[in-house]
Coordinates of C-alpha atoms in Angstrom, one line a residue:
M34 CA 34.0 -14.3 -7.5
I35 CA 31.5 -16.3 -9.7
Q36 CA 31.0 -15.6 -13.5
R37 CA 27.4 -15.9 -14.1
I38 CA 26.4 -17.0 -17.3
N39 CA 22.8 -17.6 -19.2
A40 CA 21.2 -20.9 -18.2
Q41 CA 17.7 -22.3 -19.1
K42 CA 15.4 -21.8 -16.2
G43 CA 15.7 -24.7 -13.8
Q44 CA 19.0 -26.1 -14.9
A45 CA 21.7 -25.6 -12.5
L46 CA 25.1 -25.2 -14.3
A47 CA 28.5 -25.8 -12.6
I48 CA 30.9 -22.9 -12.6
D49 CA 34.2 -22.8 -10.4
G50 CA 33.0 -25.7 -8.4
K51 CA 29.7 -23.9 -7.8
K52 CA 26.1 -24.1 -9.4
V53 CA 24.1 -21.2 -10.7
E54 CA 20.4 -21.9 -11.3
Q55 CA 18.4 -19.7 -13.3
L56 CA 14.7 -18.9 -11.9
D57 CA 12.0 -16.3 -13.2
R58 CA 10.9 -15.4 -9.7
V59 CA 11.5 -15.8 -5.9
V60 CA 9.9 -15.0 -2.5
I61 CA 12.2 -14.3 0.5
R62 CA 11.1 -13.8 3.8
F63 CA 13.8 -12.3 6.5
A64 CA 12.3 -13.1 10.4
G65 CA 13.7 -12.3 13.6
D66 CA 12.9 -10.6 16.8
S67 CA 11.9 -7.2 16.5
G68 CA 15.5 -5.8 17.6
D69 CA 17.1 -8.1 14.9
G70 CA 16.9 -5.6 12.1
M71 CA 15.2 -7.3 9.6
Q72 CA 13.0 -4.2 8.5
L73 CA 16.3 -2.7 7.8
T74 CA 17.8 -5.9 6.4
G75 CA 14.7 -6.7 3.9
D76 CA 14.4 -2.9 2.8
R77 CA 18.2 -2.9 2.0
F78 CA 17.9 -6.3 -0.4
T79 CA 14.8 -4.5 -1.9
Q80 CA 16.6 -1.6 -2.6
E81 CA 19.7 -3.5 -4.4
T82 CA 16.7 -6.0 -6.2
A83 CA 15.5 -2.5 -7.4
A84 CA 18.6 -1.4 -9.0
F85 CA 19.4 -4.6 -10.5
G86 CA 16.2 -4.2 -12.3
N87 CA 13.9 -6.9 -10.9
D88 CA 9.9 -6.2 -10.7
L89 CA 9.2 -6.5 -7.1
S90 CA 6.7 -6.4 -4.2
T91 CA 7.2 -6.3 -0.7
L92 CA 5.4 -6.9 2.7
P93 CA 6.8 -5.8 5.6
N94 CA 5.2 -7.3 8.9
F95 CA 5.7 -5.6 12.4
P96 CA 4.7 -6.7 15.9
A97 CA 2.2 -4.5 17.7
E98 CA 4.2 -4.0 20.8
I99 CA 6.8 -1.9 21.0
R100 CA 9.0 -4.3 22.6
A101 CA 7.8 -7.8 23.2
P102 CA 9.9 -9.9 25.6
Q103 CA 12.7 -11.1 23.0
G104 CA 12.6 -14.2 21.8
T105 CA 8.7 -14.7 22.2
L106 CA 6.0 -15.0 19.2
P107 CA 4.6 -11.5 19.8
G108 CA 7.7 -10.1 19.3
V109 CA 8.7 -11.5 15.6
S110 CA 9.0 -9.0 12.6
S111 CA 9.1 -9.9 9.0
F112 CA 9.7 -8.6 5.4
Q113 CA 8.6 -10.5 2.6
V114 CA 10.4 -9.5 -0.5
H115 CA 8.9 -11.1 -4.1
F116 CA 11.1 -10.2 -7.3
A117 CA 11.0 -11.6 -10.7
D118 CA 12.1 -11.3 -14.3
H119 CA 8.4 -10.5 -15.5
D120 CA 5.6 -8.1 -14.1
I121 CA 4.4 -9.1 -11.0
L122 CA 1.7 -8.1 -9.0
T123 CA 1.8 -9.3 -5.2
P124 CA 4.7 -9.8 -2.4
G125 CA 3.8 -13.9 -2.9
D126 CA 1.3 -16.1 -1.2
R127 CA 4.3 -18.1 0.4
P128 CA 8.0 -17.7 0.8
D129 CA 10.6 -20.0 -1.1
V130 CA 13.5 -19.1 1.1
L131 CA 12.7 -18.3 5.3
V132 CA 15.7 -16.8 7.4
A133 CA 15.1 -17.4 10.7
M134 CA 17.2 -15.5 13.6
N135 CA 15.7 -17.4 16.5
P136 CA 13.3 -20.2 17.2
A137 CA 10.3 -17.7 17.6
A138 CA 11.1 -16.7 14.0
L139 CA 11.1 -20.0 13.1
A140 CA 7.8 -21.0 14.7
A141 CA 5.9 -18.2 13.4
N142 CA 6.6 -18.5 10.1
I143 CA 7.8 -22.0 8.9
E144 CA 4.0 -22.8 7.9
A145 CA 4.0 -20.4 5.6
L146 CA 7.2 -21.9 3.6
R147 CA 6.5 -23.7 0.6
P148 CA 7.5 -27.4 0.8
G149 CA 10.8 -28.3 -0.3
G150 CA 11.5 -24.3 0.5
I151 CA 15.1 -23.1 1.7
V152 CA 15.2 -22.6 5.6
I153 CA 18.7 -20.8 7.1
V154 CA 18.4 -20.6 10.5
D155 CA 20.8 -18.9 13.1
S156 CA 21.5 -21.9 15.1
Y157 CA 23.4 -19.9 17.7
D158 CA 20.1 -19.2 19.5
F159 CA 18.4 -22.8 19.7
T160 CA 19.1 -22.7 23.1
S161 CA 16.7 -24.9 25.5
R162 CA 15.4 -21.3 27.0
N163 CA 14.6 -19.8 23.7
L164 CA 13.4 -23.0 22.3
A165 CA 10.6 -23.0 25.2
K166 CA 9.9 -19.6 24.8
A167 CA 8.6 -20.5 21.2
G168 CA 6.9 -23.4 22.3
Y169 CA 9.0 -25.9 21.3
T170 CA 9.7 -28.9 23.4
S171 CA 12.6 -30.2 21.3
S172 CA 15.1 -28.4 18.8
P173 CA 13.4 -28.5 15.4
L174 CA 17.0 -28.7 14.1
E175 CA 17.5 -31.8 15.8
D176 CA 14.2 -34.0 15.2
D177 CA 12.5 -34.5 11.7
S178 CA 9.9 -31.8 11.9
L179 CA 11.5 -29.7 9.2
A180 CA 12.0 -32.9 7.3
D181 CA 10.0 -31.2 4.2
Y182 CA 12.3 -28.3 3.6
Q183 CA 16.0 -27.7 2.9
V184 CA 17.3 -26.7 6.3
H185 CA 20.7 -24.9 6.6
P186 CA 21.7 -24.4 10.4
V187 CA 24.1 -21.4 10.2
D188 CA 25.7 -20.0 13.3
L189 CA 25.3 -16.3 12.2
T190 CA 26.0 -14.5 15.5
G191 CA 29.1 -16.7 16.2
M192 CA 30.5 -16.0 12.6
T193 CA 29.5 -12.3 13.1
V194 CA 31.0 -11.7 16.3
E195 CA 34.4 -13.6 15.1
A196 CA 34.4 -11.3 12.0
V197 CA 33.8 -7.9 13.7
A198 CA 36.5 -9.0 16.3
E199 CA 39.0 -6.5 15.2
F200 CA 36.6 -3.5 16.1
G201 CA 36.8 -3.7 19.6
L202 CA 32.9 -3.9 20.1
G203 CA 31.6 -5.6 23.0
R204 CA 29.7 -9.2 22.6
K205 CA 26.3 -7.6 22.7
D206 CA 27.4 -4.8 19.9
A207 CA 28.9 -6.9 17.9
A208 CA 26.5 -9.5 17.5
R209 CA 23.8 -6.7 16.4
A210 CA 25.4 -7.1 13.1
K211 CA 24.2 -10.2 12.4
N212 CA 21.6 -9.1 10.1
M213 CA 24.5 -7.4 7.9
F214 CA 25.8 -11.1 7.7
A215 CA 22.3 -12.5 6.8
L216 CA 22.0 -9.7 4.3
G217 CA 25.5 -10.4 2.6
L218 CA 24.6 -14.1 2.5
L219 CA 21.3 -13.7 0.7
S220 CA 22.9 -11.0 -1.4
W221 CA 25.6 -13.8 -2.7
M222 CA 22.5 -16.4 -3.1
Y223 CA 20.5 -14.4 -5.6
G224 CA 23.4 -12.2 -7.1
R225 CA 22.4 -8.8 -5.8
P226 CA 24.5 -6.0 -6.1
T227 CA 26.3 -4.8 -2.9
E228 CA 27.6 -1.3 -4.0
G229 CA 24.4 0.3 -2.7
T230 CA 24.5 -1.4 0.8
T231 CA 27.9 -0.4 1.1
A232 CA 27.5 3.0 0.5
Y233 CA 24.4 2.9 2.7
L234 CA 26.2 1.9 5.7
E235 CA 29.1 4.0 5.3
K236 CA 26.5 7.0 5.4
K237 CA 24.4 6.0 8.1
F238 CA 27.2 5.0 10.4
A239 CA 29.5 7.9 9.4
S240 CA 29.5 9.3 12.8
K241 CA 30.3 5.9 14.6
P242 CA 33.3 4.5 12.6
A243 CA 33.2 1.0 14.8
I244 CA 29.9 0.4 14.1
R245 CA 30.3 1.6 10.5
D246 CA 33.2 -0.9 10.1
A247 CA 31.6 -3.7 12.0
N248 CA 28.7 -3.7 9.7
L249 CA 30.8 -3.3 6.6
A250 CA 32.8 -6.1 7.7
A251 CA 29.9 -8.7 8.6
F252 CA 28.2 -7.9 5.5
K253 CA 31.2 -9.1 3.6
A254 CA 31.5 -11.9 5.7
G255 CA 28.2 -13.3 4.8
W256 CA 28.9 -12.6 1.1
N257 CA 32.2 -14.6 1.2
F258 CA 30.8 -17.5 3.5
G259 CA 28.2 -18.2 0.8
E260 CA 31.3 -18.1 -1.7
T261 CA 33.2 -20.2 -0.2
T262 CA 31.1 -22.7 2.2
E263 CA 30.0 -26.2 1.0
A264 CA 26.7 -25.8 2.7
F265 CA 25.5 -23.7 -0.2
A266 CA 26.5 -25.4 -3.5
V267 CA 23.7 -23.5 -5.4
S268 CA 23.4 -19.6 -6.2
Y269 CA 20.4 -18.3 -8.4
E270 CA 20.3 -15.7 -10.9
I271 CA 17.2 -14.0 -11.8
K272 CA 17.3 -11.5 -14.7
P273 CA 16.0 -7.9 -14.9
A274 CA 12.2 -7.7 -15.9
P275 CA 11.4 -5.7 -19.2
M276 CA 10.1 -2.2 -18.3
S277 CA 9.1 0.4 -20.1
Q278 CA 11.9 3.2 -20.7
G279 CA 11.9 5.8 -17.9
Q280 CA 13.8 6.8 -14.7
Y281 CA 12.4 4.3 -11.7
R282 CA 12.8 4.2 -7.9
N283 CA 11.5 1.8 -5.4
I284 CA 9.1 3.5 -3.2
T285 CA 6.3 2.8 -0.5
G286 CA 2.6 4.0 -0.8
N287 CA 3.3 6.5 2.2
T288 CA 6.2 8.0 0.3
A289 CA 4.5 7.8 -2.9
L290 CA 1.2 9.3 -1.5
S291 CA 3.3 12.3 0.1
Y292 CA 4.6 13.0 -3.2
G293 CA 1.4 13.5 -4.7
I294 CA 0.8 15.7 -2.4
V295 CA 3.4 17.9 -2.9
A296 CA 2.8 17.5 -6.4
A297 CA -0.9 18.6 -5.9
G298 CA 0.2 21.6 -4.2
Q299 CA 2.7 22.4 -7.2
Q300 CA 0.1 21.7 -9.9
S301 CA -2.4 24.0 -8.1
G302 CA -0.3 26.7 -7.4
L303 CA -1.5 26.4 -3.5
P304 CA 0.7 26.0 -0.5
V305 CA 0.2 23.2 1.3
F306 CA -0.6 22.5 5.2
L307 CA -0.8 19.2 6.6
G308 CA -2.6 19.0 10.1
A309 CA -1.6 15.7 11.6
Y310 CA -1.5 13.7 14.7
P311 CA 0.9 10.5 14.7
I312 CA -0.9 7.1 14.1
T313 CA 0.1 3.8 12.7
P314 CA 0.5 3.5 9.8
A315 CA -0.1 6.9 8.5
S316 CA 3.0 8.7 10.7
D317 CA 5.5 8.1 7.6
I318 CA 3.2 10.6 5.7
L319 CA 3.7 13.1 8.1
H320 CA 7.4 12.6 8.7
E321 CA 7.5 12.5 4.7
L322 CA 6.0 15.8 3.9
S323 CA 8.0 17.8 6.7
K324 CA 11.0 17.4 4.7
H325 CA 9.9 19.3 1.8
K326 CA 9.3 23.0 2.9
A327 CA 11.2 24.1 -0.1
F328 CA 7.9 23.3 -2.4
G329 CA 5.6 25.3 -0.1
V330 CA 4.7 22.5 2.6
T331 CA 3.7 23.1 6.2
T332 CA 3.5 20.6 8.5
F333 CA 1.8 20.8 11.8
Q334 CA 2.1 17.9 14.5
A335 CA -1.2 18.7 16.6
E336 CA -1.9 18.0 20.1
D337 CA -4.7 15.4 18.8
E338 CA -6.5 14.5 16.0
I339 CA -9.4 16.9 16.3
A340 CA -7.1 19.8 16.4
G341 CA -5.0 18.2 12.9
I342 CA -8.0 18.6 11.1
G343 CA -9.2 21.7 12.5
A344 CA -5.8 23.4 11.4
A345 CA -5.9 21.7 7.8
L346 CA -9.6 23.2 7.5
G347 CA -8.4 26.5 8.9
A348 CA -5.6 26.4 6.3
S349 CA -8.1 25.9 3.5
F350 CA -10.2 28.8 4.6
G351 CA -7.1 30.6 4.3
G352 CA -6.7 29.8 0.5
A353 CA -4.1 26.6 0.9
L354 CA -4.9 23.0 0.1
G355 CA -5.4 21.6 3.5
V356 CA -4.4 17.9 4.0
T357 CA -5.1 15.7 7.0
T358 CA -3.8 12.3 7.8
T359 CA -4.5 9.4 10.1
S360 CA -6.0 5.8 10.5
G361 CA -9.7 4.4 11.3
P362 CA -9.8 5.7 15.1
G363 CA -8.3 9.3 13.8
I364 CA -11.5 9.3 11.5
S365 CA -13.6 8.7 14.3
L366 CA -12.3 11.6 16.1
K367 CA -12.1 14.1 13.0
S368 CA -16.1 13.0 11.9
E369 CA -17.3 16.2 13.2
T370 CA -15.3 18.2 11.6
I371 CA -15.4 16.6 8.7
G372 CA -18.9 17.5 8.7
L373 CA -18.1 20.9 9.4
A374 CA -15.9 20.9 5.7
V375 CA -18.9 19.5 4.1
M376 CA -21.1 22.1 5.3
I377 CA -19.2 25.0 4.2
E378 CA -18.2 23.4 1.3
L379 CA -14.2 24.0 1.2
P380 CA -11.4 21.7 -0.1
L381 CA -9.7 19.1 2.3
V382 CA -7.8 15.8 1.5
I383 CA -8.5 13.6 4.4
V384 CA -6.1 10.3 4.0
D385 CA -7.4 7.3 5.9
V386 CA -4.3 4.6 6.1
Q387 CA -6.7 1.9 7.0
R388 CA -5.8 -0.9 9.6
G389 CA -7.4 -3.8 11.6
G390 CA -10.0 -2.4 14.0
P391 CA -12.3 -1.9 15.5
S392 CA -10.6 0.4 18.5
T393 CA -7.5 0.2 18.6
G394 CA -7.4 -3.1 16.8
L395 CA -4.4 -4.4 15.0
P396 CA -2.1 -1.3 14.6
T397 CA 0.4 -2.9 12.4
K398 CA -1.6 -5.0 10.3
T399 CA -4.0 -4.5 7.1
E400 CA -7.5 -4.0 6.4
Q401 CA -10.4 -2.3 4.4
S402 CA -12.7 -2.1 7.3
D403 CA -13.4 1.8 7.0
L404 CA -15.5 2.2 3.5
L405 CA -18.9 2.7 5.4
Q406 CA -17.5 5.0 7.9
A407 CA -15.9 7.1 5.0
M408 CA -19.3 6.8 3.0
F409 CA -21.4 7.4 6.1
G410 CA -19.7 8.1 9.4
R411 CA -21.0 11.7 10.1
N412 CA -24.3 13.0 11.7
G413 CA -26.7 14.4 8.9
E414 CA -26.5 14.1 5.2
A415 CA -22.9 15.0 5.0
P416 CA -21.7 13.1 1.7
L417 CA -18.0 13.7 0.3
P418 CA -16.2 11.7 -2.5
V419 CA -14.2 8.3 -1.5
I420 CA -11.2 7.4 -3.6
A421 CA -8.5 4.6 -3.2
P422 CA -5.1 3.9 -4.6
Q423 CA -4.7 0.3 -5.7
S424 CA -0.8 -0.4 -5.3
P425 CA 2.2 1.6 -3.7
A426 CA 3.0 3.6 -6.8
D427 CA -0.5 4.4 -7.4
C428 CA -0.9 6.4 -4.1
F429 CA 1.0 9.4 -6.0
D430 CA -1.5 9.2 -8.6
A431 CA -4.4 8.9 -6.3
A432 CA -3.2 11.8 -3.9
L433 CA -3.4 13.9 -7.0
E434 CA -6.9 13.0 -7.8
A435 CA -8.2 13.5 -4.5
A436 CA -6.6 17.4 -4.4
R437 CA -8.1 17.7 -7.9
I438 CA -11.6 16.7 -6.9
A439 CA -11.3 18.6 -3.5
V440 CA -10.0 21.8 -5.1
T441 CA -12.6 21.6 -8.3
Y442 CA -15.6 20.5 -6.7
R443 CA -15.1 22.5 -2.9
T444 CA -15.5 19.4 -1.0
P445 CA -13.9 17.2 1.3
V446 CA -12.2 13.9 -0.2
M447 CA -11.6 10.6 1.7
L448 CA -8.4 8.7 0.3
L449 CA -8.6 5.1 1.6
S450 CA -5.3 3.5 1.7
D451 CA -4.4 1.1 3.8
G452 CA -1.5 -0.7 5.9
Y453 CA -0.5 -2.8 3.0
L454 CA -0.1 -0.3 0.5
A455 CA 1.7 2.1 3.0
N456 CA 4.6 -0.1 4.1
G457 CA 4.8 -2.0 1.0
S458 CA 6.9 -1.0 -2.1
E459 CA 7.5 -1.5 -5.7
P460 CA 9.0 0.1 -8.8
W461 CA 7.6 3.5 -9.7
Q462 CA 8.1 5.1 -13.0
I463 CA 8.8 8.8 -12.0
P464 CA 6.4 11.1 -14.1
D465 CA 7.2 13.9 -16.0
V466 CA 6.1 16.7 -14.2
A467 CA 4.8 18.1 -17.7
T468 CA 2.3 15.3 -18.0
L469 CA 0.8 15.5 -14.5
P470 CA -3.0 17.4 -14.6
R471 CA -3.2 21.4 -13.8
I472 CA -5.3 22.0 -11.0
E473 CA -7.3 25.1 -11.1
P474 CA -8.2 26.7 -7.6
D475 CA -10.4 29.5 -9.4
F476 CA -10.6 31.9 -6.4
A477 CA -13.6 34.2 -6.5
T478 CA -13.0 37.7 -7.5
A479 CA -14.0 40.8 -6.0
P480 CA -18.0 41.7 -7.3
A481 CA -18.8 44.6 -9.6
E482 CA -19.3 47.9 -8.1
G483 CA -22.8 47.8 -7.1
E484 CA -23.0 43.9 -6.9
T485 CA -23.1 41.5 -3.7
F486 CA -20.9 39.0 -3.2
L487 CA -22.9 35.7 -3.3
P488 CA -20.5 32.7 -1.4
Y489 CA -23.1 30.2 -2.3
A490 CA -23.7 30.8 -5.5
R491 CA -22.5 27.4 -7.7
D492 CA -20.8 27.0 -10.7
P493 CA -23.3 25.6 -13.3
E494 CA -21.1 22.7 -14.6
T495 CA -19.5 21.6 -10.6
L496 CA -22.5 23.0 -8.8
A497 CA -18.9 24.2 -6.5
R498 CA -19.6 27.4 -4.1
A499 CA -16.9 30.0 -4.6
W500 CA -13.7 29.8 -2.8
A501 CA -12.8 33.4 -0.9
P502 CA -10.2 33.4 1.3
P503 CA -10.0 36.0 3.8
G504 CA -8.5 39.2 3.1
V505 CA -10.2 40.5 0.2
A506 CA -12.1 43.4 -0.1
G507 CA -15.6 42.7 -1.2
L508 CA -15.6 38.9 -0.6
E509 CA -16.7 39.4 3.2
H510 CA -19.1 36.2 4.1
R511 CA -20.4 34.2 7.0
I512 CA -19.0 30.7 7.7
G513 CA -19.7 28.3 10.3
G514 CA -21.6 25.0 10.6
I515 CA -25.1 26.2 11.2
E516 CA -27.0 25.9 7.9
K517 CA -26.4 28.3 5.3
A518 CA -29.0 30.4 2.9
D519 CA -28.7 29.3 -0.4
G520 CA -26.8 32.0 -2.3
T521 CA -26.1 34.4 0.5
G522 CA -24.8 31.7 2.8
N523 CA -26.4 33.5 5.8
I524 CA -27.7 31.3 8.5
S525 CA -30.8 29.9 7.7
Y526 CA -33.6 27.5 9.7
D527 CA -35.9 27.7 6.8
P528 CA -37.2 24.0 6.1
A529 CA -37.1 24.4 2.5
N530 CA -33.8 25.8 2.2
H531 CA -32.2 23.3 4.4
D532 CA -33.9 20.3 1.9
R533 CA -32.8 22.3 -1.0
M534 CA -29.0 22.7 0.7
V535 CA -28.9 19.1 1.3
R536 CA -29.6 18.2 -2.2
H537 CA -27.1 20.8 -3.7
R538 CA -24.5 18.9 -1.5
A539 CA -25.4 15.6 -2.9
A540 CA -26.2 16.8 -6.6
K541 CA -22.5 18.1 -6.0
V542 CA -20.8 14.7 -5.3
D543 CA -22.8 13.2 -7.7
R544 CA -21.2 15.8 -10.4
V545 CA -17.7 14.4 -9.7
A546 CA -18.8 11.3 -11.7
E547 CA -19.0 13.5 -14.8
S548 CA -15.0 14.2 -14.7
I549 CA -14.2 10.4 -14.2
P550 CA -13.7 7.9 -16.4
D551 CA -15.9 4.8 -17.4
L552 CA -14.7 1.8 -15.7
V553 CA -12.6 -0.6 -18.1
V554 CA -13.0 -4.4 -17.8
D555 CA -10.0 -7.0 -18.6
D556 CA -12.1 -9.4 -20.4
P557 CA -9.7 -11.0 -23.2
S558 CA -12.1 -13.3 -24.6
G559 CA -15.1 -11.3 -24.1
D560 CA -16.8 -14.7 -23.0
A561 CA -16.4 -14.4 -19.2
R562 CA -19.6 -15.0 -17.2
V563 CA -17.6 -14.0 -14.2
L564 CA -16.3 -11.0 -12.8
V565 CA -14.0 -10.2 -10.0
L566 CA -14.4 -6.5 -8.9
G567 CA -12.2 -5.3 -6.3
W568 CA -10.9 -1.9 -4.8
G569 CA -7.8 -0.7 -3.1
S570 CA -5.2 -2.7 -2.0
T571 CA -7.0 -5.9 -3.3
Y572 CA -5.5 -5.1 -7.1
G573 CA -2.6 -6.8 -6.7
P574 CA -3.9 -10.3 -5.1
I575 CA -7.0 -10.4 -7.3
G576 CA -5.1 -9.6 -10.7
A577 CA -2.6 -12.4 -9.9
G578 CA -5.5 -14.8 -9.0
V579 CA -7.3 -14.3 -12.2
R580 CA -4.1 -14.7 -13.8
A581 CA -3.6 -18.2 -12.4
A582 CA -7.2 -18.8 -13.3
R583 CA -6.6 -18.1 -16.7
A584 CA -3.5 -20.0 -17.0
Q585 CA -5.7 -23.0 -15.9
G586 CA -8.1 -22.3 -18.9
I587 CA -10.8 -20.4 -17.0
D588 CA -12.4 -17.4 -18.8
V589 CA -12.9 -14.5 -16.0
A590 CA -13.0 -10.8 -16.2
H591 CA -11.6 -8.6 -13.9
T592 CA -12.2 -4.7 -12.8
H593 CA -11.0 -2.4 -10.3
L594 CA -12.6 0.3 -8.7
R595 CA -10.5 3.6 -7.8
H596 CA -14.0 6.1 -7.4
L597 CA -16.2 4.5 -4.4
N598 CA -18.3 7.5 -4.3
P599 CA -19.4 8.3 -6.7
F600 CA -19.2 5.1 -8.5
P601 CA -18.1 5.4 -12.4
R602 CA -21.1 6.1 -14.5
N603 CA -21.0 2.5 -16.4
L604 CA -20.8 0.5 -13.5
G605 CA -24.2 -0.8 -13.3
E606 CA -23.9 -1.9 -16.9
V607 CA -20.8 -3.6 -16.1
L608 CA -22.2 -5.5 -13.1
R609 CA -25.4 -6.3 -15.3
A610 CA -23.3 -8.0 -18.1
Y611 CA -21.9 -10.7 -16.1
D612 CA -24.0 -13.9 -14.5
R613 CA -21.7 -13.5 -11.5
V614 CA -19.6 -10.7 -9.8
I615 CA -17.2 -11.5 -6.9
V616 CA -16.3 -8.5 -4.7
P617 CA -13.0 -9.9 -2.7
E618 CA -12.7 -7.5 0.4
M619 CA -10.7 -7.3 3.7
N620 CA -13.8 -6.4 5.9
L621 CA -17.2 -8.5 6.2
G622 CA -18.6 -7.3 2.7
Q623 CA -18.8 -3.2 2.9
L624 CA -18.5 -2.8 -1.1
A625 CA -20.8 -5.5 -1.8
L626 CA -23.4 -4.2 0.4
L627 CA -23.3 -0.7 -1.2
L628 CA -23.2 -2.3 -4.9
R629 CA -26.4 -4.5 -3.8
A630 CA -28.4 -1.6 -2.6
Q631 CA -27.4 0.5 -5.6
Y632 CA -27.6 -1.6 -8.7
L633 CA -29.8 -4.6 -7.1
V634 CA -27.4 -7.2 -8.4
D635 CA -26.5 -10.1 -6.3
V636 CA -22.7 -9.8 -5.9
Q637 CA -20.7 -12.5 -4.2
S638 CA -18.8 -11.3 -1.4
Y639 CA -15.8 -13.1 -0.5
D640 CA -14.1 -11.7 2.5
K641 CA -11.5 -12.1 5.4
V642 CA -10.2 -9.9 8.2
T643 CA -7.0 -11.7 9.3
G644 CA -5.1 -8.4 9.0
M645 CA -2.9 -9.8 5.9
P646 CA -4.0 -9.6 2.3
F647 CA -5.5 -12.1 0.4
G648 CA -3.3 -14.9 -1.7
S649 CA -3.7 -15.1 -5.3
E650 CA -3.8 -18.9 -5.2
E651 CA -6.6 -18.6 -2.7
L652 CA -8.7 -16.2 -5.2
A653 CA -7.7 -18.6 -8.1
E654 CA -9.4 -20.9 -6.2
V655 CA -12.7 -18.8 -5.5
V656 CA -12.8 -18.2 -9.1
A657 CA -12.6 -21.7 -10.2
Q658 CA -15.3 -22.7 -7.5
A659 CA -17.5 -19.8 -8.9
V660 CA -17.3 -21.1 -12.6
K661 CA -17.8 -24.8 -11.9
T662 CA -21.4 -23.6 -10.3
L663 CA -22.7 -21.6 -12.9
D664 CA -25.6 -22.9 -14.9
T665 CA -25.2 -23.5 -18.9
P666 CA -25.0 -19.9 -20.4
S667 CA -28.0 -18.3 -22.0
L668 CA -27.4 -18.1 -25.5
D669 CA -29.4 -14.7 -25.6
R670 CA -27.4 -13.2 -22.8
P671 CA -26.6 -9.5 -23.7
R672 CA -23.0 -8.5 -23.9
Q673 CA -21.5 -5.2 -22.9
E674 CA -18.7 -5.3 -25.6
N675 CA -17.9 -1.5 -25.4
H676 CA -16.7 -1.9 -21.6
R677 CA -14.2 -4.6 -22.6

């Protein structure tokens, strides 16, 4: 085993015949056929990186097909992990290292690799047939097409089969362990601990000793190959990142969101009911919540989207915290019942894990194209609060906030996550439960003798109506989708009453702004003329892009919206304090449209809908160009220093 010592960044030291180079960050992408176990390989590498103490961010990338033809470009699956000895915000624009398990994986990912980057290729599958499937007319391992990279052809399959021969597996089953060989090799190259993966494999395959032992042997063989081969003369060290004291775990957005829902039930004292129909990329929330019956969580896998939200709304009527989860196509189906929830004014958390659209669209890719649907995608005037998490870990806090608003204001709330957040991961500091906000249901109580219960009487502060679950004497009332009479809740067709109730429901949503914090702007110098404003998962790429622009000496401010309806109270002041406002979105400018309409500020939309997140370098260039094109600053331009 090589003893690792401190070295200056970029300096390689020879130790026992090998060199150890210290880096501050690296981006690795594992890529292969959808049956090659790349997601598992990436996840295990990530877990060990988290245990080591690096800051990290990941980007799994799945094929949309359940099982595309083996060795073809549509069947390529990849997992990218960015880890560093300092705080990072994104999974990286471009990988520094590419592990390609076949020609298709190489063809699909090589253009993303940085010039000079490392390519580790399983040479076993580079047959003429597989090369043709990937669109190659000649082997890139034999021509000069990869001259810009450090290429390491390694017979991963052949060495894996040889390493596991003693366990009596057929060649096909033996070859499946090649992902563990690759994991062992990369673990050696970047000094990752191995104990966690060893324990994982022993537990996962405990009932299949031959498979267990083969995977363990392949993993160890990969590590030993890196340590002994002449092909890899350098290994790398990335020190742990400094973090605030506390207990951490690596977490995906869907898992964090699930935990937030569980916490909301505990902090409100309400049983949680999830009514959901499986849909990519939201299904993991249903899977995770089904494990937590001990915390008062009931999950119902419905026969369709409409049944899922109908059951959740019924649970809210019965006094539970009703939750439904889906993606954009499911929101379309749920829209009528969402309108019913608006009409009967009951708490309901609606999670939309956005994906590429329209229709079936890009099921496994990410997008932010459901914002206008969340705002207006119902018949009639049916406003509801909309919030969006900014990172995988932030999904926990966003779920708590959605539940707080829903319960406090008696309204459905839309939570807009997306595929990038749902499947991506990062370190999460596990919060102290004692610090979590309390959510008060404040159920209605029976009226005094001689008085009449008024189900649509409103709290003067929140404008929320009473929450009166069935079965309580004295709280009997009408419920349904027909317009309610103000106060009594009786059916009413009176025009003036309808106008009044529509305005009440809109005013109630507006009141939410009084319980959310003012927008805070990151503008260190106070002299920036350009503001970059984002929402949802653009937080990481924008933040990294702003950092990169500042490193070039460019003054730029950054702020981010969690609450999209209603907006923070000071948003208009913030927007008018800058000469130019840039809004990057993974849609065709939906937030920009809303900002222009509400604040009459000509924000600059920067948008794309590729199914992949923005790159930080890309956004840094957008900022640089915006600053270049500005006129000379006015000396008397008003500043809003209190928002910095």
